[in-house]
Every structure is written in structure tokens, then in C-alpha cells.
XYZ file of C-alpha atoms in Angstrom:
674
model
C 40.044 -88.256 19.403
C 37.042 -86.291 18.231
C 39.168 -84.419 15.676
C 40.374 -87.732 14.252
C 36.846 -89.052 13.939
C 35.716 -85.932 12.116
C 38.544 -86.049 9.563
C 37.904 -89.724 9.016
C 34.207 -89.076 8.472
C 35.019 -86.265 6.036
C 37.320 -88.591 4.077
C 34.478 -91.062 3.604
C 32.081 -88.333 2.632
C 34.630 -86.876 0.203
C 35.113 -90.119 -1.702
C 31.399 -90.741 -1.757
C 30.883 -87.462 -3.630
C 34.108 -87.484 -5.742
C 33.191 -90.705 -7.574
C 29.760 -89.432 -8.791
C 31.385 -86.133 -9.786
C 34.038 -87.957 -11.823
C 31.393 -90.102 -13.499
C 29.328 -87.035 -14.301
C 32.418 -85.321 -15.757
C 33.121 -88.370 -17.913
C 29.548 -88.376 -19.157
C 29.710 -84.694 -19.947
C 32.913 -85.201 -21.932
C 31.305 -88.079 -23.826
C 28.227 -86.020 -24.510
C 30.409 -83.258 -25.926
C 32.389 -85.632 -28.183
C 29.681 -87.954 -29.486
C 27.495 -85.355 -31.258
C 30.518 -83.776 -32.967
C 31.807 -87.149 -34.069
C 28.374 -88.181 -35.319
C 28.037 -84.893 -37.187
C 31.431 -85.372 -38.830
C 30.625 -88.968 -39.839
C 27.276 -87.981 -41.313
C 28.895 -85.131 -43.296
C 31.463 -87.586 -44.722
C 28.692 -90.016 -45.623
C 26.771 -87.303 -47.453
C 29.870 -86.195 -49.375
C 30.710 -89.771 -50.379
C 27.120 -90.354 -51.463
C 27.208 -87.172 -53.559
C 30.447 -88.316 -55.280
C 28.992 -91.731 -56.029
C 25.746 -90.283 -57.401
C 27.624 -87.712 -59.503
C 29.788 -90.464 -60.961
C 26.683 -92.455 -61.833
C 25.081 -89.441 -63.520
C 28.283 -88.692 -65.445
C 28.353 -92.272 -66.716
C 24.691 -92.052 -67.702
C 25.275 -88.844 -69.699
C 28.411 -90.229 -71.301
C 26.678 -93.471 -72.204
C 23.755 -91.682 -73.887
C 26.077 -89.381 -75.898
C 28.179 -92.362 -77.024
C 24.999 -94.264 -77.917
C 23.768 -91.340 -80.032
C 27.166 -91.155 -81.760
C 27.019 -94.868 -82.506
C 23.504 -94.623 -83.985
C 24.471 -91.679 -86.167
C 27.567 -93.541 -87.382
C 25.258 -96.393 -88.338
C 23.105 -93.954 -90.350
C 26.303 -92.558 -91.965
C 27.455 -96.084 -92.855
C 24.108 -96.727 -94.556
C 24.414 -93.444 -96.467
C 27.871 -94.419 -97.720
C 27.075 -98.108 -98.182
C 23.543 -98.483 -99.533
C 22.975 -94.871 -100.518
C 20.078 -93.854 -98.268
C 17.839 -91.279 -99.773
C 17.440 -87.892 -97.987
C 13.831 -88.739 -97.091
C 14.930 -92.013 -95.484
C 17.699 -90.227 -93.615
C 15.224 -87.585 -92.384
C 12.840 -90.292 -91.157
C 15.608 -91.946 -89.149
C 16.710 -88.533 -87.827
C 13.143 -87.854 -86.634
C 12.912 -91.218 -84.886
C 16.191 -90.582 -83.103
C 15.140 -87.072 -81.960
C 11.731 -88.274 -80.767
C 13.322 -90.861 -78.507
C 16.132 -88.573 -77.312
C 14.818 -85.131 -76.365
C 18.232 -83.821 -75.433
C 19.004 -83.587 -79.187
C 18.127 -80.182 -80.600
C 18.817 -80.914 -84.275
C 20.350 -83.414 -86.724
C 21.730 -82.301 -90.089
C 23.398 -84.068 -93.068
C 25.794 -82.051 -95.193
C 27.341 -83.421 -98.398
C 30.986 -83.201 -99.324
C 30.366 -79.715 -100.687
C 29.092 -78.588 -97.272
C 25.596 -78.267 -98.656
C 22.699 -79.131 -96.409
C 20.996 -82.261 -97.709
C 18.377 -82.778 -94.986
C 17.879 -81.800 -91.378
C 15.589 -82.487 -88.382
C 15.515 -79.593 -86.006
C 13.428 -77.815 -83.324
C 11.085 -75.122 -84.393
C 12.313 -71.801 -83.104
C 10.370 -68.529 -82.970
C 11.003 -67.988 -86.702
C 10.326 -71.558 -87.831
C 12.614 -74.511 -88.462
C 16.200 -73.522 -88.010
C 19.542 -75.195 -88.552
C 22.124 -73.395 -86.434
C 25.249 -72.071 -87.991
C 27.557 -75.057 -88.144
C 31.333 -74.932 -88.112
C 32.883 -75.835 -91.457
C 36.065 -77.844 -91.912
C 37.929 -78.258 -95.177
C 37.606 -81.723 -96.622
C 41.308 -82.090 -96.739
C 41.574 -81.718 -93.044
C 39.224 -84.638 -92.543
C 40.449 -87.073 -95.179
C 42.056 -89.399 -92.708
C 40.313 -88.161 -89.505
C 37.061 -90.024 -88.868
C 36.833 -89.070 -85.151
C 33.830 -87.285 -83.753
C 34.622 -83.735 -82.768
C 32.605 -81.462 -80.466
C 32.818 -77.690 -80.573
C 32.539 -75.161 -77.783
C 28.968 -74.351 -76.681
C 27.399 -71.479 -78.538
C 24.333 -69.340 -77.792
C 21.473 -70.240 -80.062
C 20.043 -66.889 -81.156
C 16.717 -68.437 -82.159
C 16.015 -69.642 -78.639
C 17.967 -67.109 -76.605
C 15.001 -64.708 -76.528
C 12.622 -67.402 -75.304
C 14.958 -69.257 -72.969
C 17.707 -67.772 -70.839
C 21.264 -69.112 -71.488
C 20.100 -71.410 -74.286
C 23.483 -72.872 -75.191
C 23.886 -75.645 -77.738
C 26.757 -78.090 -78.242
C 27.509 -79.101 -81.821
C 29.255 -82.430 -82.520
C 30.495 -83.357 -86.002
C 30.619 -86.964 -87.298
C 32.642 -87.160 -90.571
C 31.359 -89.501 -93.327
C 34.558 -90.915 -94.826
C 34.957 -94.256 -96.522
C 38.447 -95.033 -97.613
C 39.713 -91.933 -99.274
C 36.307 -90.753 -100.330
C 34.573 -87.968 -98.397
C 30.738 -88.240 -98.327
C 30.119 -85.229 -96.083
C 29.254 -85.072 -92.378
C 26.414 -85.389 -89.833
C 26.044 -82.658 -87.255
C 24.252 -83.470 -83.978
C 23.306 -80.480 -81.842
C 22.578 -80.915 -78.119
C 20.818 -78.395 -75.944
C 23.036 -77.957 -72.907
C 19.957 -77.599 -70.660
C 18.360 -80.609 -72.390
C 21.306 -82.841 -71.388
C 20.604 -82.003 -67.728
C 16.829 -82.201 -68.015
C 16.666 -85.482 -69.926
C 19.730 -87.423 -68.806
C 19.886 -86.523 -65.097
C 17.453 -88.628 -62.960
C 14.714 -86.704 -61.138
C 15.701 -88.125 -57.746
C 19.219 -86.748 -58.153
C 17.929 -83.347 -59.301
C 15.620 -83.122 -56.246
C 18.623 -83.106 -53.888
C 21.215 -81.276 -55.968
C 21.825 -78.325 -58.251
C 23.515 -79.638 -61.443
C 25.447 -77.383 -63.819
C 27.488 -77.728 -67.009
C 30.538 -75.458 -66.834
C 33.851 -75.130 -68.666
C 37.309 -75.021 -67.180
C 36.872 -71.277 -66.591
C 33.673 -71.927 -64.533
C 31.453 -70.415 -67.192
C 27.965 -71.873 -66.729
C 26.225 -73.166 -69.868
C 23.241 -74.861 -68.246
C 21.833 -75.356 -64.742
C 19.110 -77.552 -63.293
C 17.879 -76.745 -59.796
C 14.558 -78.516 -59.241
C 14.612 -78.097 -55.442
C 16.423 -74.786 -55.262
C 19.987 -73.610 -55.367
C 22.732 -75.598 -53.731
C 24.119 -74.566 -50.367
C 27.807 -74.969 -51.331
C 28.384 -77.402 -48.482
C 28.604 -80.653 -50.428
C 29.944 -80.230 -54.009
C 31.701 -82.381 -56.627
C 32.988 -81.980 -60.202
C 33.183 -84.659 -62.893
C 34.662 -84.045 -66.371
C 32.538 -85.226 -69.290
C 34.607 -87.133 -71.890
C 33.391 -85.258 -74.988
C 35.720 -85.238 -78.024
C 37.851 -82.095 -78.057
C 35.490 -80.397 -75.552
C 36.406 -80.261 -71.858
C 33.045 -79.771 -70.022
C 32.634 -80.295 -66.281
C 29.519 -81.686 -64.530
C 29.281 -79.619 -61.331
C 26.931 -80.858 -58.561
C 26.024 -78.719 -55.543
C 23.873 -80.391 -52.889
C 21.035 -78.408 -51.353
C 21.356 -80.319 -48.105
C 22.465 -78.410 -45.054
C 24.992 -79.514 -42.533
C 23.793 -82.397 -40.347
C 22.160 -81.358 -37.141
C 24.098 -81.862 -33.986
C 21.654 -84.429 -32.599
C 20.425 -85.982 -35.823
C 21.819 -89.405 -35.047
C 19.225 -91.507 -33.219
C 21.787 -93.605 -31.397
C 23.573 -90.547 -30.117
C 20.257 -89.099 -29.045
C 19.425 -92.248 -27.091
C 22.824 -92.208 -25.411
C 22.391 -88.555 -24.548
C 18.927 -89.168 -23.130
C 20.144 -92.091 -21.034
C 23.094 -90.073 -19.831
C 20.930 -87.125 -18.937
C 18.579 -89.515 -17.160
C 21.452 -90.900 -15.115
C 22.654 -87.412 -14.251
C 19.139 -86.410 -13.351
C 18.754 -89.516 -11.186
C 21.899 -88.698 -9.240
C 20.825 -85.082 -8.848
C 17.297 -86.149 -7.896
C 18.616 -88.563 -5.292
C 20.724 -85.846 -3.751
C 17.841 -83.363 -3.963
C 15.360 -85.830 -2.464
C 17.580 -86.534 0.511
C 17.912 -82.842 1.226
C 14.248 -82.274 0.503
C 13.183 -85.052 2.845
C 15.193 -83.538 5.639
C 13.763 -80.115 4.858
C 10.240 -81.566 4.610
C 10.494 -83.266 7.964
C 11.584 -79.992 9.514
C 8.827 -78.089 7.709
C 6.291 -80.710 8.766
C 7.236 -80.250 12.382
C 6.901 -76.505 11.981
C 3.582 -76.942 10.193
C 2.207 -79.172 12.917
C 3.257 -76.623 15.521
C 1.738 -73.806 13.452
C -1.550 -75.637 12.801
C -1.852 -76.565 16.441
C -1.280 -72.955 17.481
C -3.733 -71.739 14.839
C -6.467 -74.183 15.883
C -5.926 -73.330 19.518
C -6.319 -69.605 18.765
C -9.498 -69.947 16.684
C -12.780 -68.686 18.115
C -14.642 -70.979 15.685
C -15.311 -74.446 17.000
C -14.020 -77.344 14.896
C -15.381 -80.878 15.168
C -14.554 -84.015 13.153
C -16.650 -87.177 13.004
C -16.159 -90.526 11.284
C -18.659 -92.246 9.009
C -20.586 -93.600 12.025
C -20.863 -90.162 13.626
C -18.252 -90.791 16.346
C -16.319 -87.717 17.435
C -12.675 -87.992 16.398
C -11.425 -84.426 16.954
C -12.428 -81.160 18.644
C -10.431 -77.971 19.021
C -10.113 -75.923 22.213
C -12.641 -73.337 20.980
C -15.333 -76.015 20.717
C -14.527 -77.347 24.178
C -14.782 -73.811 25.567
C -18.072 -73.298 23.736
C -19.811 -76.389 25.198
C -17.925 -76.535 28.499
C -16.736 -80.160 28.151
C -13.052 -81.192 27.904
C -11.871 -82.985 24.765
C -11.101 -86.293 26.491
C -14.676 -86.452 27.763
C -16.411 -86.202 24.371
C -13.901 -87.607 21.815
C -14.849 -91.141 20.831
C -18.519 -90.764 21.793
C -21.498 -91.538 19.606
C -24.754 -89.507 19.757
C -26.510 -88.411 21.891
C -23.930 -85.859 22.955
C -23.761 -84.264 26.417
C -24.033 -80.767 24.935
C -27.385 -81.458 23.244
C -30.249 -79.408 24.691
C -33.068 -81.688 25.909
C -35.790 -79.700 24.122
C -34.000 -80.073 20.754
C -33.302 -83.825 20.833
C -35.739 -84.519 17.983
C -34.021 -81.914 15.804
C -30.570 -83.335 16.610
C -31.618 -86.846 15.666
C -33.115 -85.620 12.396
C -29.930 -83.647 11.574
C -27.786 -86.672 12.420
C -29.883 -88.890 10.136
C -29.537 -86.364 7.320
C -25.782 -86.218 7.921
C -25.412 -89.989 7.579
C -27.542 -89.855 4.419
C -25.305 -87.123 2.940
C -28.085 -84.498 2.672
C -26.375 -81.779 4.701
C -27.492 -78.208 3.780
C -24.695 -76.376 1.998
C -25.567 -73.010 3.570
C -25.396 -74.290 7.116
C -28.146 -74.387 9.733
C -28.913 -72.850 13.122
C -29.594 -74.736 16.315
C -28.958 -74.486 20.077
C -26.419 -76.221 22.328
C -26.405 -76.475 26.082
C -23.279 -75.498 27.983
C -22.087 -77.745 30.776
C -23.408 -75.146 33.242
C -26.881 -75.316 31.661
C -26.696 -72.090 29.578
C -28.314 -72.262 26.125
C -26.090 -71.241 23.186
C -27.297 -70.297 19.697
C -24.892 -71.788 17.115
C -24.519 -71.774 13.330
C -23.115 -75.063 11.948
C -21.495 -75.748 8.566
C -20.895 -79.396 7.623
C -18.527 -80.653 4.917
C -17.157 -84.025 3.881
C -13.684 -85.168 4.962
C -11.770 -86.684 2.011
C -8.708 -88.849 2.569
C -5.629 -89.168 0.340
C -7.331 -91.828 -1.837
C -10.237 -89.525 -2.663
C -12.750 -91.389 -0.479
C -14.874 -89.829 2.239
C -13.692 -90.713 5.723
C -16.103 -88.585 7.756
C -17.404 -85.059 8.268
C -15.873 -81.814 9.485
C -18.031 -79.207 11.224
C -17.413 -75.506 11.797
C -19.477 -74.149 14.722
C -19.998 -70.434 15.310
C -21.428 -69.046 18.531
C -24.081 -66.561 17.326
C -25.654 -65.756 20.694
C -24.378 -62.186 20.576
C -25.547 -61.873 16.974
C -29.030 -63.005 17.982
C -29.138 -60.416 20.743
C -28.027 -57.729 18.283
C -30.722 -58.834 15.826
C -33.359 -58.590 18.552
C -32.191 -55.075 19.400
C -32.310 -54.135 15.723
C -35.819 -55.595 15.464
C -36.988 -53.491 18.376
C -35.481 -50.356 16.853
C -37.101 -51.069 13.515
C -40.442 -51.669 15.209
C -40.113 -48.273 16.861
C -39.374 -46.744 13.471
C -42.490 -48.299 11.980
C -44.586 -47.143 14.924
C -43.215 -43.633 14.491
C -44.058 -43.738 10.811
C -47.618 -44.779 11.627
C -47.951 -41.942 14.136
C -46.672 -39.509 11.506
C -49.295 -40.817 9.105
C -52.020 -40.320 11.700
C -50.759 -36.801 12.363
C -51.237 -35.917 8.713
C -54.875 -37.048 8.746
C -55.749 -35.773 12.249
C -57.724 -32.759 10.979
C -59.612 -34.914 8.477
C -60.314 -37.446 11.249
C -61.777 -34.698 13.468
C -64.067 -33.604 10.619
C -65.130 -37.178 9.949
C -65.942 -37.862 13.624
C -67.834 -34.569 13.911
C -70.498 -35.784 11.454
C -71.573 -38.968 13.338
C -71.397 -37.130 16.680
C -73.588 -34.285 15.337
C -76.027 -36.843 13.969
C -76.102 -38.642 17.316
C -76.875 -35.333 19.033
C -79.684 -34.552 16.597
C -81.243 -37.992 16.825
C -81.004 -37.913 20.642
C -82.758 -34.507 20.784
C -85.485 -35.829 18.485
C -85.985 -38.879 20.669
C -86.307 -36.685 23.758
C -88.875 -34.517 21.982
C -90.860 -37.602 21.075
C -90.789 -38.827 24.668
C -91.914 -35.415 25.973
C -94.801 -35.307 23.522
C -98.019 -36.835 24.615
C -98.536 -38.598 21.380
C -95.376 -40.626 21.550
C -94.874 -42.861 18.559
C -92.943 -46.003 19.432
C -91.854 -46.673 15.863
C -90.430 -43.168 15.452
C -88.539 -43.568 18.701
C -87.054 -46.915 17.664
C -85.997 -45.490 14.301
C -84.238 -42.523 15.885
C -82.459 -44.722 18.412
C -81.365 -47.112 15.596
C -79.803 -44.241 13.675
C -78.056 -43.124 16.838
C -76.648 -46.644 17.217
C -75.406 -46.753 13.585
C -73.662 -43.389 13.883
C -72.073 -44.407 17.178
C -70.788 -47.674 15.617
C -69.360 -45.700 12.687
C -67.466 -43.371 15.021
C -66.285 -46.338 17.064
C -65.031 -48.150 13.952
C -62.975 -45.109 12.962
C -61.494 -44.826 16.435
C -60.694 -48.573 16.573
C -58.989 -48.416 13.156
C -56.803 -45.552 14.333
C -56.063 -47.311 17.599
C -55.082 -50.567 15.925
C -52.911 -48.687 13.443
C -50.910 -46.616 15.922
C -50.588 -48.901 18.907
C -47.157 -50.360 19.660
C -47.041 -54.144 19.405
C -45.008 -57.108 18.146
C -45.083 -57.882 14.428
C -47.228 -60.986 13.945
C -48.151 -62.885 10.795
C -51.614 -64.354 10.383
C -53.925 -65.360 7.598
C -55.271 -62.179 6.021
C -57.966 -61.691 3.396
C -56.480 -58.907 1.265
C -59.871 -57.744 -0.009
C -61.210 -57.472 3.526
C -58.051 -55.649 4.646
C -58.399 -53.061 1.862
C -62.103 -52.684 2.573
C -61.409 -51.984 6.272
C -58.743 -49.412 5.327
C -61.030 -47.589 2.896
C -62.410 -45.122 5.536
C -58.896 -43.817 6.249
C -58.075 -43.664 2.513
C -61.318 -41.737 1.914
C -60.332 -39.318 4.682
C -56.976 -38.675 2.950
C -58.636 -37.966 -0.395
C -61.627 -35.835 0.673
C -59.778 -32.517 0.700
C -58.307 -33.128 -2.769
C -61.654 -34.299 -4.290
C -60.185 -37.677 -5.231
C -62.441 -40.185 -6.982
C -61.658 -43.505 -5.296
C -62.243 -46.789 -7.165
C -61.864 -50.165 -5.460
C -61.746 -53.242 -7.758
C -61.600 -56.470 -5.709
C -61.320 -59.960 -7.191
C -63.476 -62.720 -5.785
C -62.099 -65.877 -4.164
C -58.561 -64.599 -3.724
C -56.409 -66.854 -1.534
C -55.305 -65.522 1.831
C -51.792 -64.272 2.530
C -49.709 -64.796 5.666
C -49.053 -61.219 6.772
C -49.056 -58.635 9.539
C -52.314 -56.783 8.941
C -51.175 -53.431 10.363
C -47.940 -53.394 8.306
C -49.877 -54.013 5.087
C -52.350 -51.283 6.056
C -49.412 -48.936 6.635
C -48.021 -49.755 3.161
C -51.441 -49.192 1.604
C -51.925 -45.841 3.378
C -48.430 -44.634 2.386
C -48.941 -45.566 -1.261
C -52.412 -43.992 -1.469
C -51.195 -40.824 0.284
C -48.344 -40.514 -2.221
C -50.822 -41.070 -5.082
C -53.147 -38.373 -3.739
C -50.277 -35.894 -3.376
C -49.084 -36.703 -6.927
C -52.506 -35.656 -8.341
C -52.623 -32.179 -6.814
C -52.009 -30.578 -10.210
C -54.277 -33.006 -12.101
C -57.621 -31.556 -13.300
C -60.503 -32.334 -10.914
C -62.324 -34.611 -13.318
C -59.244 -36.808 -13.789
C -58.192 -37.284 -10.161
C -58.896 -41.002 -10.154
C -57.293 -43.286 -7.591
C -57.781 -46.971 -8.369
C -56.998 -49.832 -5.995
C -57.127 -53.311 -7.492
C -56.447 -56.768 -6.041
C -55.806 -59.780 -8.297
C -54.056 -63.165 -8.441
C -50.847 -63.822 -10.367
C -51.279 -67.548 -11.046
C -47.837 -68.032 -12.611
C -46.055 -66.836 -9.439
C -48.892 -67.852 -7.036
C -48.995 -64.352 -5.589
C -51.725 -61.939 -4.563
C -51.061 -58.570 -6.260
C -52.359 -55.181 -5.074
C -52.053 -52.224 -7.466
C -52.401 -48.519 -6.554
C -52.854 -46.470 -9.747
C -52.943 -42.684 -9.957
C -53.223 -40.093 -12.735
C -50.486 -37.833 -11.368
C -47.329 -36.365 -12.873
C -45.466 -39.684 -13.024
C -41.890 -40.494 -12.003
C -38.852 -39.508 -14.096
C -35.932 -41.874 -14.722
C -33.574 -39.821 -12.521
C -35.990 -40.014 -9.565
C -36.822 -43.687 -10.220
C -33.189 -44.715 -9.609
C -33.290 -43.356 -6.032
C -36.997 -43.762 -5.293
C -36.601 -46.400 -2.563
C -33.377 -44.984 -1.066
C -33.551 -43.925 2.582
C -33.909 -40.155 3.233
C -34.622 -39.404 -0.431
C -37.766 -37.331 -0.958
C -39.204 -35.055 -3.627
C -41.306 -33.244 -1.002
C -40.026 -30.107 0.695
C -41.076 -31.380 4.123
C -40.676 -35.101 3.534
C -38.244 -37.301 5.486
C -37.697 -39.750 2.613
C -38.520 -42.863 4.680
C -42.067 -43.696 3.494
C -41.309 -45.797 0.405
C -38.250 -47.312 2.038
C -40.387 -48.498 4.953
C -43.011 -49.817 2.522
C -40.402 -51.790 0.623
C -38.918 -53.184 3.850
C -42.363 -54.251 5.094
C -43.259 -56.017 1.830
C -39.879 -57.821 1.626
C -40.355 -58.836 5.268
C -43.378 -60.822 4.017
C -41.387 -62.415 1.163
C -42.952 -60.143 -1.444
C -41.787 -57.408 -3.766
C -42.719 -53.726 -4.255
C -42.307 -52.285 -7.776
C -43.600 -49.396 -9.830
C -44.276 -48.675 -13.501
C -45.707 -45.926 -15.675
C -49.474 -45.696 -16.095
C -50.247 -45.726 -19.849
C -53.047 -43.203 -19.202
C -50.663 -40.949 -17.278
C -49.350 -41.243 -13.753
C -47.810 -44.178 -11.892
C -48.749 -47.710 -10.852
C -47.304 -49.000 -7.563
C -47.631 -52.750 -7.235
C -46.860 -55.041 -4.304
C -47.132 -58.830 -4.459
C -47.442 -61.206 -1.491
C -47.070 -65.014 -1.633
C -50.422 -66.805 -1.507
C -50.932 -68.956 1.584
C -52.519 -72.405 1.188
C -51.668 -73.836 4.633
C -53.825 -74.391 7.691
C -51.905 -72.563 10.451
C -53.486 -69.335 11.643
C -50.627 -67.515 13.311
C -46.840 -67.400 13.132
C -44.823 -64.897 15.165
C -41.684 -63.391 13.635
C -38.502 -62.267 15.342
C -38.160 -58.960 13.521
C -38.280 -56.932 10.334
C -35.086 -56.532 8.310
C -34.457 -52.912 7.411
C -32.922 -52.301 3.976
């Protein structure tokens, strides 16, 4: 029973497909026949049109030749009847030639074959009557018919015009038995085609005058040579002269789809075929699409379930409409518990409620930051999670926004790694400061030795005064005051070193740059004493404060001045000038500190790698000094650059943003190492 059902079903399916196939075959056969039939019909129409036009042209030429013959016979009748004078005959000849440019010449010969008068073209050698055929009078006594002779090449015009053939026609002047002579009319063969063939016919055809042996006497081809596809011959009825008017169309064969009706039928037929094929294709495509859609849904579900990035969708009111498993794992709440809820959300941290509300308001207003933002979430178990959130608009199929999609990244591990990096970088900076102090340790010992020696001297003097009987109170107070000043000087040096080398957290605070440089001057002077450096400090009054870590800026200043001092080791003593200058760049609203030396300068090859880690021009250098300086300045939002000193040497310049706020302290999480 099943086999019967299958064969029956196949029979229905077979007929359902056989009928469209038969129709398509019929259409294809029609499409193959119609263009050929249309092409054949158009070719026949063109040939028939050419025959009709050639016949019309032949009649026009024949009519004009007969009309000229009739007018010349009228002139001959007047010569024989009223005895026209040669001058009168010439005048009438001229009028006839001026109105009929196909005529080359007109000549009147008397019965003795002597030229009486003639109207002719001017050839290269002047007026010329071509050699005319002569017939004995006796042969024409009773023959008054016009007779045309075979075309001849006119030697006078042959040099100026190729194939300049002329046709001579003779009109006898006979009245009764008396012979008065003859009139010879000479046609230019090319003139017949140029003057008597209409321009519209010459634009589509090549016209030629040929004899029965296909010798060409004249050709007119205004639009080019004929293509020998459509041709026709008509014999001109000239007396005793069989000439053929040969027309050769310059039209090509009709294009296969030139006929508009056939084109429309073909287009409609192709459209029907395409519709049947499209219907069949769409049915198969729909089945394939449904299968692919199922696979795509399965794939997308598996992909979303395997993502470690949390996905969250919200509608225009902020209601959660979708979360993926990664987001649920991140916040510790199942999807069914949070989908459909409006803010506040259960994963919001209590201490960040104000921030969440502000972010939510900005989201509804459409002012979401394109680069994302950081915040914290609270896991269901109470653990705080640092997250990075990217928001984007959800667009439906009509192009309208239907909500927002969020991508949430758990960056808790990244934050811990950043903190570890910050600690390592802080250790590196502390080590750099200790290395700097190591380099100036001997100079520091010498500097401290002076105030301590002075204290010892002043103390001994005070004791001597006290032991003396004539103790002078004023002398004692003066000595003790000097002891106090020297002790404060030594203490200031020790405190500066202690503040510089102690390990601590990087902290930004309002700093007066001029005061900072002034406090660092004792250490800079210590660095330059051995090299006999002339130190010049040029502060600018009323500079705005900067928000900076004082010790880091001091470290940058000490590194730059130490490099400047070392660069001037080969500079003559009188030119070892180290200038420190602080100024305000109003255009960028930055406080600029410049360290200028008169050293050897920096070459282009060294300048390219100057700030690279572990690159040094010193034999014992580690190559970290300038790199650390650059990192510290960029940590403050500034920039460290260098340029050539016009007077010789180098100018190092660092710029820090001016601070116009009111806060006094702002801790930072770390310094980013380049």
C-alpha cells in the first residue's frame, strides 16, 4: 500500500513539473524563431525600400535629361525658325547651364561642322570644348533623334578630378530636308550623381554609373562605401547609350533584436521563465533558510553560552529583556530573577547607587560614552566586582532604536595586575632615587661637613666666652644664633634627602613649581660644585600651581640637571652655564620648566632612541633615567621634549597642566611605565 501511494505521489509531482517544462520549451522555441523572422522581414523591407528609392532617383535623372533635351530642341527650333544670332544662342546656353549644373558644356555646330558658339566649363587651360564626334550630314538627313555617345575621359579635367568622364549627346538641327547643324550637350558623369541624386538618398547609399561591363564612370558615396548587402541596378534610358544606375546601401544587416515588439516579447518571456525559476528557487531557499535558521539559533545560543563577556539587553524604559549565562555567573543572580526588572537592580553596590542613577539617566538621554566606563557590581554573595561596560543602541528591522545592548567585562583581575605593576614601578622609581643619592653621597658629606665644622667652632667660642670673666652677652647670643642657622641648614639638607629617598605612595597635591625648584637647588648645587657649574635660576612670578607629586618632579629635575652637568664636562670653564627657567604657556595653559646647558648637544641618531629603556651614552649608565623622567611627566598629564640650544648644547623642557581648582590632594593608583 505504501508503494502504491509513493508512485501515485510521484505521478502528481511529475505532471506538475512536466507542464512548466513544456511551456518553457515552447517559449524557448518561440524566442529562437521570432528574432530570425523579424530580422528576415526587416531585411526584405530595407531591400524593397532601396528598390523604390532607386526607381525614384532613376526617374528623376531621366526626367531632367529629357527636360534638357526638350529645352535644347526649343533653342534649335528658334535657330532654324527665326534665325537666332550666335550671341542670343550663347545667352540661352548660359542660362541653361547656370540652372543645371550637371551640364558641362553646350555647343552649336553649323552644317559644316564648324563651331558657331559654345558655353563650357573653364578647365586648367581655359575654356574648352571637348572633342565632339562628327557624323556626316547625309547620315542625319532623315534622323532627327537625339543620340548619346559612350562616356569619354575629359583630358582637361582628368588631372584635377579623378575619373572625370563626360557623356556627349547630339541633337541634330534638321528642318525638312535642310540640315542646319547640331547642338552638343555634354554631361559630367559625376555631375549627374551630384546634382540629380537627392542628398537624403546619397546619405544612405553609394550610387554609381556603370556600363554593361561594370566599368565605373562616376561614384557618389557621401556616407562611405556600400556594404554590398542591399544593392539594386536600374538602366537609364539614354539614346543609344546603355548606362546602369547602381545603388549599394551602406546599411548593415538588421540586428537580431532590433524589433521593439520582439524585444518586448522576449523580455516578457524571460520574465515568465525567471518567475518560474524564482518560485522554484524560493521554495528550496525557504526550506534551506529555515534549516539554516535553526542551525544559526543553535550556534548563537551555544556561542552566547560560552562567552566570558556578559551581555545585557534593555528596552527604551531600561527594563532588562535579555542576559546571557556569563552575566548571570558574574552577578550571581539567575536570569529569571532579573529579566523584566526596572532599576534599581539587585547587583548594584549600595555605595555606588548615586553613580548608577546618573548613568541610567544618561543612558535614557542617549549620552552614553563611546569608550565605555568603569564601575563596580556586587555579587549575590556580597563580593565587589570591578567591571568595564560598553553601551550601544539596539536597532530593529525598521531602523528605529528599540533599546540598548551592554557588554560587561569583569576586570577585577586586571585591576589587581595594575596594582602589582604600580607597586613594581614605585620600587623602580625608589631605586632610581637611591641611585641618584648614591652619586651625590660624597658631595653631600662635604656639604654637611661645613655646617658641622662651623657649629663646632661657634660652640667652642661660646664656651670660651662663658669661661672668661668678662662675658659679653651679645657676643654669646650672636655665636649661638650662628650655631642655630648652621644646624638648620644641615637639617634641611638631611630632610631633603630623606624626603627624596623614602618609600611612599605616589600622591598628587597642589605644588608651586618655583618653590619646588628653589627647595631642590641645594641638591643641584651639590651636583655642580665639582664641575664648577654656574647655576642660573630664572623664576616667573605668579605662576599657577600644578597638581603633581612633589618628589617625582624633584627626581625629574635632578636627573635632567645631572645629565646637563655631565654633558658640559668638556665645555670650557667660563661657559659651563646651567640655566633653569619656569614660565607659563598661556596657549596650552601649562607651566613649563626648561633645563638648558652648553654641552655637546644631541645628534639625530641618538635623539631617535633618547627615551628608549636601557639606552645610554654613558659607559656605566643603565639607560633608565630619561625613560623614568618621561614616564613621571606623562603620569602627570604633561610632556617631556628636547631641542637644540641655539648657543650650543641642549634644552630639555617639561610641561605640566596648570591647576585652577580648589582641591588640595588627590591620590593616584599608580604610574604607567612606558
